[in-house]
Short mmCIF file of C-alpha atoms and ligand atoms in Angstrom, two decimals:
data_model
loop_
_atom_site.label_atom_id
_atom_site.label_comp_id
_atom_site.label_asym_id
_atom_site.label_seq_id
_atom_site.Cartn_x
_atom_site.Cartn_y
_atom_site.Cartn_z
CA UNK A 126 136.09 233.17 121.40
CA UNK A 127 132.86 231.45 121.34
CA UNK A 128 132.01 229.86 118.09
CA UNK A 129 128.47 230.53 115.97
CA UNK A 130 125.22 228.69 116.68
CA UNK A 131 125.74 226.60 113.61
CA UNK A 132 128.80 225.62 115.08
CA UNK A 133 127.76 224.24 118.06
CA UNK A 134 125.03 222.55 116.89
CA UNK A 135 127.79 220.48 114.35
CA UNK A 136 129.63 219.53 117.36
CA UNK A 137 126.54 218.44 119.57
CA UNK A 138 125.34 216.06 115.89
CA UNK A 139 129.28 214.54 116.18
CA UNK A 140 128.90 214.21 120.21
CA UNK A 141 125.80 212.69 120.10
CA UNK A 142 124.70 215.18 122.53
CA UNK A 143 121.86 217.55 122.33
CA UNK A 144 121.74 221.23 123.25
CA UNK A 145 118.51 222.46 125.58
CA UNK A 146 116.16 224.87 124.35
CA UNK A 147 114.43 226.25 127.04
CA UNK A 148 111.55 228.87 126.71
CA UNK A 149 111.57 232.49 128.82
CA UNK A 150 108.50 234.92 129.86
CA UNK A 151 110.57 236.87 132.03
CA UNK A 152 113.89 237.76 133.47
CA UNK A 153 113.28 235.07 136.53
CA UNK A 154 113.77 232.22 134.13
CA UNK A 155 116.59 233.64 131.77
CA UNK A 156 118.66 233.62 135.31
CA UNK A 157 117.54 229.99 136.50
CA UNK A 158 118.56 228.90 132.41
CA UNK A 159 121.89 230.58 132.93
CA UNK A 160 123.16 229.42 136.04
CA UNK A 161 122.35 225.91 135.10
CA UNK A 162 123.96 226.46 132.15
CA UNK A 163 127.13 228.02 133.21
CA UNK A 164 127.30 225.51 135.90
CA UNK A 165 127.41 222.80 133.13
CA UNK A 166 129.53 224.71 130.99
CA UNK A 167 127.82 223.57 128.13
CA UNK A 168 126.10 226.18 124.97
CA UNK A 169 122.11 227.20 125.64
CA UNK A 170 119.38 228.48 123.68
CA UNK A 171 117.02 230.58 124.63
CA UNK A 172 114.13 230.39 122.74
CA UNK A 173 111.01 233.02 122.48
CA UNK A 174 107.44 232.24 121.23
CA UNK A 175 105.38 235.08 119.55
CA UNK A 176 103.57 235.05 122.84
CA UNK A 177 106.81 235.70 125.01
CA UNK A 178 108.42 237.95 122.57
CA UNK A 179 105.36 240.30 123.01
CA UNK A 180 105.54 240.01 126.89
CA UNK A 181 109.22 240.53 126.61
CA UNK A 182 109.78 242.93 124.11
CA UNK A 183 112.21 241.51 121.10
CA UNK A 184 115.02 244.80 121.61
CA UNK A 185 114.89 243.75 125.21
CA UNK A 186 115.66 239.91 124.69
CA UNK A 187 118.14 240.29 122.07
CA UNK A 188 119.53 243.35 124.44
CA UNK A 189 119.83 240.91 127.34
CA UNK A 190 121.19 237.78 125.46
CA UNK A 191 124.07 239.74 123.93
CA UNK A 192 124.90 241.43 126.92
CA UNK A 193 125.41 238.17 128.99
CA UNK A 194 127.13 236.41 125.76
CA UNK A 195 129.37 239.58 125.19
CA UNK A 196 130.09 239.59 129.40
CA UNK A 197 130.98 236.49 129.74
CA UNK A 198 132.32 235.08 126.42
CA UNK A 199 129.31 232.40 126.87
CA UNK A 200 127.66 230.20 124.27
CA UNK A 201 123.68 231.55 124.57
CA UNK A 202 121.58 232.29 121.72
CA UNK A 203 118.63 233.73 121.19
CA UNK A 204 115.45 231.90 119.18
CA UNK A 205 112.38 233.24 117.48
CA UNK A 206 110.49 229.74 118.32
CA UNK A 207 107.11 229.60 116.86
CA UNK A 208 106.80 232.38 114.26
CA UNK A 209 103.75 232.19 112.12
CA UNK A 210 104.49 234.21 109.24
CA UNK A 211 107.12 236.10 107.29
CA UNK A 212 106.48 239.59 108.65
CA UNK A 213 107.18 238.09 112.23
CA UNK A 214 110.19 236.21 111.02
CA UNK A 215 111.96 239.01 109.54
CA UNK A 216 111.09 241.50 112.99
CA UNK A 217 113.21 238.69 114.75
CA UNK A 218 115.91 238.28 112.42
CA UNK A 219 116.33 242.16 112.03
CA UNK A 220 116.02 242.67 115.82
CA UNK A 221 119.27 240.23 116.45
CA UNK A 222 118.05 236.94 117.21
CA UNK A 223 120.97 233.87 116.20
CA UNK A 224 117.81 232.01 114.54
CA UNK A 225 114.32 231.35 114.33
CA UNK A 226 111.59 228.69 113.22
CA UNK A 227 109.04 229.50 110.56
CA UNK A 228 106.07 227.56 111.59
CA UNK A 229 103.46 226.79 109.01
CA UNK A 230 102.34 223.48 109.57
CA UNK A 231 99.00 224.43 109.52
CA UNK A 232 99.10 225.34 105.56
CA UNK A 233 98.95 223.18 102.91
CA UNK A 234 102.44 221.44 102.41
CA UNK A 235 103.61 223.19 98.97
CA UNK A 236 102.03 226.56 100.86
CA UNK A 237 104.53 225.58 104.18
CA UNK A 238 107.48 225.21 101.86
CA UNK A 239 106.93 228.81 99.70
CA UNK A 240 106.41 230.68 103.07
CA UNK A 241 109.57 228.55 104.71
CA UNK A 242 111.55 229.04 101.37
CA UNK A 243 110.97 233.18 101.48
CA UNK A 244 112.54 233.13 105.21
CA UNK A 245 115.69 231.01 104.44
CA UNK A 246 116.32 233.33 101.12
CA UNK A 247 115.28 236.40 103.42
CA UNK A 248 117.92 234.86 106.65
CA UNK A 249 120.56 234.22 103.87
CA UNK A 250 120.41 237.66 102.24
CA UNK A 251 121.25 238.87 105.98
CA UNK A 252 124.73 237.52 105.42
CA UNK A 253 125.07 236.74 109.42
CA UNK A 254 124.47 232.93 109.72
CA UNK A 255 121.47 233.26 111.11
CA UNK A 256 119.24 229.92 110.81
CA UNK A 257 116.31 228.66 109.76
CA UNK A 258 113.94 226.25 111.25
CA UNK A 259 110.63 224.55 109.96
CA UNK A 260 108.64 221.74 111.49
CA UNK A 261 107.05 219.29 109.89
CA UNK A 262 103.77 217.63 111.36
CA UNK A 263 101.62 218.54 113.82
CA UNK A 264 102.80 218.33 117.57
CA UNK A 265 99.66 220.45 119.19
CA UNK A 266 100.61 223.82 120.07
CA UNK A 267 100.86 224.85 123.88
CA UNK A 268 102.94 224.69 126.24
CA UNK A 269 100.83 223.66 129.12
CA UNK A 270 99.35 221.22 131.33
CA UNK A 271 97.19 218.64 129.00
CA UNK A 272 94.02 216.33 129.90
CA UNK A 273 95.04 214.68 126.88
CA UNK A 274 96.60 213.88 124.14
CA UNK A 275 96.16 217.34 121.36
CA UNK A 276 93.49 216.42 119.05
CA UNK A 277 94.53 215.84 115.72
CA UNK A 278 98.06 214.79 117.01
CA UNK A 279 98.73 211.17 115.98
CA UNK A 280 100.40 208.26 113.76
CA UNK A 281 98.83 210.00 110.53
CA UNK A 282 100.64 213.29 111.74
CA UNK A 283 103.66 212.43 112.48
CA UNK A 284 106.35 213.44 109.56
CA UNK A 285 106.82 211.17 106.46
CA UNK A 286 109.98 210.31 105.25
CA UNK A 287 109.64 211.27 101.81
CA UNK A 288 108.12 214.29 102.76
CA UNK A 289 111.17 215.49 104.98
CA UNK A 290 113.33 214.60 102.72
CA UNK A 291 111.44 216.78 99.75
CA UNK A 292 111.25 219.36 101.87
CA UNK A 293 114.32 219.88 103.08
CA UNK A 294 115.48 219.66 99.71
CA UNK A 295 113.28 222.23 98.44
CA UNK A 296 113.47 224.84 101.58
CA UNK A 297 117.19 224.65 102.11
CA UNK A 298 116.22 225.44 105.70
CA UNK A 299 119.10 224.49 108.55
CA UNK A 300 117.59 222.71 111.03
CA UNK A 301 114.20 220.78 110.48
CA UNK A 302 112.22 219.82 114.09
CA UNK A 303 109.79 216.64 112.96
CA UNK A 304 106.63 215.23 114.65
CA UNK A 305 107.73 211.66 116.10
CA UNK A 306 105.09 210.99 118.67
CA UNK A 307 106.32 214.48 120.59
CA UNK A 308 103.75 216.85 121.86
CA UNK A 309 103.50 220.50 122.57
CA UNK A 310 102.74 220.31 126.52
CA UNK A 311 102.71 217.70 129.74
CA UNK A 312 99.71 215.18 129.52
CA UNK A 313 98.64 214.24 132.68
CA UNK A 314 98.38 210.51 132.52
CA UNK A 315 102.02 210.79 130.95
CA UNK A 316 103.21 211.81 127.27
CA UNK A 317 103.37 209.39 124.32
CA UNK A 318 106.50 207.44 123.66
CA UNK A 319 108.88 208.23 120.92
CA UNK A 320 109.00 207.00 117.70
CA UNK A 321 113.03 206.30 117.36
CA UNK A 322 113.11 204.37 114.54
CA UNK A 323 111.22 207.09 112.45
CA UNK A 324 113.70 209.95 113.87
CA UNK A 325 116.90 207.33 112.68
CA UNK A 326 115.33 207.41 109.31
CA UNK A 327 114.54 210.96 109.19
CA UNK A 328 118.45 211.58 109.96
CA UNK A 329 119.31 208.88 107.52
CA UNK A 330 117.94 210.71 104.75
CA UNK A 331 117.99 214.09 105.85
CA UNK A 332 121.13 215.77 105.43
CA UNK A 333 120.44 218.23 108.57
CA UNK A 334 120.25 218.48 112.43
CA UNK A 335 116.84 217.21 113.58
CA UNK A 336 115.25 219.81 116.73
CA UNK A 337 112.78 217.75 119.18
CA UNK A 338 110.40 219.34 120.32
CA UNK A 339 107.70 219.51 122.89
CA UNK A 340 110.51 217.77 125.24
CA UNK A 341 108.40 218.56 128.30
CA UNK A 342 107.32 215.20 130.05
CA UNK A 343 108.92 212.83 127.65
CA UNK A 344 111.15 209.95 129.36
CA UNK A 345 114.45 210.06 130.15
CA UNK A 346 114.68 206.58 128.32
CA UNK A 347 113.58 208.16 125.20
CA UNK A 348 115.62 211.02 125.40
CA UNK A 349 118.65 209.33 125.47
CA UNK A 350 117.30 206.85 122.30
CA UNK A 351 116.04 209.85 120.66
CA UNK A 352 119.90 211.63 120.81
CA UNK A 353 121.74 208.44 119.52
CA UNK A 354 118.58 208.32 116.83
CA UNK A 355 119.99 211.65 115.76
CA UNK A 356 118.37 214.78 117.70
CA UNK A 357 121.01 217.84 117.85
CA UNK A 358 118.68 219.68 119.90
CA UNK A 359 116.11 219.73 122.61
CA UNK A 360 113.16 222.43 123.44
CA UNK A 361 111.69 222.64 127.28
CA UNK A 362 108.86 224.97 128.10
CA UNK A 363 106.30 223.28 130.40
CA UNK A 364 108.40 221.91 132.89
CA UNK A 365 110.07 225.49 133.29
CA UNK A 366 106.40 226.72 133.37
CA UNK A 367 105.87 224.64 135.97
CA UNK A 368 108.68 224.93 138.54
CA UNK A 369 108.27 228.91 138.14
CA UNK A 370 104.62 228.75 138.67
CA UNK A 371 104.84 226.07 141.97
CA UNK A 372 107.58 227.97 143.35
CA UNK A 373 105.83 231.47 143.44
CA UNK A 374 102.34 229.61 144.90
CA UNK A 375 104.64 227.83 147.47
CA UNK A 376 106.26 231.18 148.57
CA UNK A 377 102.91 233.65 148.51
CA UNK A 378 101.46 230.96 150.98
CA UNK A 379 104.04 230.49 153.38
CA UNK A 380 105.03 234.51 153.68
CA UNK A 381 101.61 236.45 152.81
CA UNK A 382 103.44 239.84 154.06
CA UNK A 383 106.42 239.38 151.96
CA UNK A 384 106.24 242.73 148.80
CA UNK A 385 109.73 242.61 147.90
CA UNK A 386 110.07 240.84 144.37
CA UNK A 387 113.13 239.98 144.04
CA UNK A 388 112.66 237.76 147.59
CA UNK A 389 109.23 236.30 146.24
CA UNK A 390 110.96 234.96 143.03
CA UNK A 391 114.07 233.99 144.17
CA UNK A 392 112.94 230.18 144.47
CA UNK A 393 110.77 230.37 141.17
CA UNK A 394 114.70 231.06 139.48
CA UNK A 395 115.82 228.04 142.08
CA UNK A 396 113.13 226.21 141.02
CA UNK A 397 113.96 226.70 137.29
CA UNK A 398 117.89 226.56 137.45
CA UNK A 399 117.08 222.77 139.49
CA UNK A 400 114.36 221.61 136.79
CA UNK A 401 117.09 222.62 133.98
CA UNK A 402 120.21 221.45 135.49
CA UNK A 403 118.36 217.88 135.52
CA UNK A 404 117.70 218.00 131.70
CA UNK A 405 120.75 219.17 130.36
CA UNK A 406 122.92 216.64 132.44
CA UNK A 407 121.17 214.60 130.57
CA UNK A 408 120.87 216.31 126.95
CA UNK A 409 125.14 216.44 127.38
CA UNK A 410 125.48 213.33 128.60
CA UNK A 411 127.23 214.49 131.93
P1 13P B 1647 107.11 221.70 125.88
O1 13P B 1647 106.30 222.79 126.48
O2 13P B 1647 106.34 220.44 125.70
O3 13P B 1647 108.38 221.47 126.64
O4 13P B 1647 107.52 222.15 124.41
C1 13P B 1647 108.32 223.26 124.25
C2 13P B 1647 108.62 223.55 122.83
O5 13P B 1647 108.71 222.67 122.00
C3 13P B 1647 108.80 224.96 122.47
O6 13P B 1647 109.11 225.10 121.13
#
């Protein structure tokens, strides 16, 4: 019997491991995810950003999350990552997702926690144990290849103690993904280092599993600090983004008469399973 989300992500905090988040467009990269996964033996989330969800559809995704769990008695679950509002929240909640993140870091803080306070009461009245997330702090907001460092992304940004700690208190939410020098996105020149110490005193105070994200491009040095600092779990987009994107250039070119999809993407889910495999050896600390 596989266990619930909230479950896993207890044992993961007592491990000191993290579980991988990894982001999905399409069907390519839910099978690269999986086989890494099952390979690994270890629990997944899949996560989907308003952006995905659309290109998706939300019936589909939770349609082809429980139908894998359900086959093979697997821990995967399915996140709304990235919602903006309530409305969207509550689609992905009623639709069968395990959990999703209210983000409103762009509104005034006592405006974030009434919008992130209406989704936990909504999520609890659902009586499922489905979870919420909120971020705190700005990370930037794509998943993509950067110049740069995000504008507005920076010390000032990054989460305050007493302000996690407030919040959390006030939201009751389950999980709570801070800004500690993580970015949405790969910069070029390489992504800013981790602030550890501010994550261990985030966890010190904060009485609930701490989400990195923007874990494309970040060290595996840091990584490994930033789990023993106290992060339960781990989201990759970019790098997936990546190896799909490579992989399908890399195969048009070298067979330009090839029309038979599911031979053209094959390596993009190669690609993806290889990229994956890498970070959750290391998330699980195998
Ligand atoms: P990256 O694209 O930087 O890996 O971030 C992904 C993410 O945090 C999705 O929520």
């Amino acid at each position: 019997m596989i266990k619930s989300l909230r479950e896993y992500i207890k044992e993961a905090e007592e491990k000191k491991v993290a579980i991988g988040h990894f982001n999905i467009s399409n069907l390519e990269a839910l099978h690269g995810i999986y086989n890494a996964a099952k390979k690994l033996n270890v629990p997944i989330i899949i996560g989907l950003s308003e952006g995905e969800e659309g290109f998706i559809g939300k019936e589909e995704a939770v349609a082809l999350i429980h139908a894998v769990r359900e086959r093979d008695n697997y821990p995967i679950f399915l996140n709304a990552d990235h919602h903006y509002n309530f409305e969207k929240v509550k689609e992905a909640l009623d639709a069968g997702y395990d959990s999703a993140i209210v983000d409103a870091v762009q509104l005034p803080f006592e405006e974030n926690i009434i919008l992130t306070k209406k989704c936990v009461k909504y999520a609890k009245s659902l009586n499922k144990d489905v979870l919420i997330e909120a971020e705190l702090g700005f990370i930037g907001t794509s998943s993509k290849l950067l110049d740069k460092i995000p504008d507005g992304v920076g010390e000032e940004t990054m989460t305050k103690v007493e302000d996690a700690v407030y919040f959390v208190k006030e939201t009751e939410i389950d999980l709570l993904a801070p800004s500690v020098g993580n970015v949405h996105g790969m910069v070029k020149g390489g992504n800013p280092k981790l602030d550890i110490n501010r994550i261990k005193k985030i966890k010190q105070v904060c009485d609930v599993p701490l989400v990195l994200h923007g874990g494309s491009g970040i060290s595996d040095d840091d990584f490994r600090e930033a789990i023993k600092a106290g992060i339960s779990i781990i989201h990759i987009n970019t790098e997936i983004r990546v190896a799909y994107k490579e992989a399908l250039e890399k195969y048009l070119k070298d067979n330009p008469n090839e029309v038979a999809p599911y031979k053209i993407l094959q390596p993009a889910v190669d690609a993806i399973e290889k990229v994956v495999e890498a970070r959750l050896k290391l998330f699980n600390n195998l």
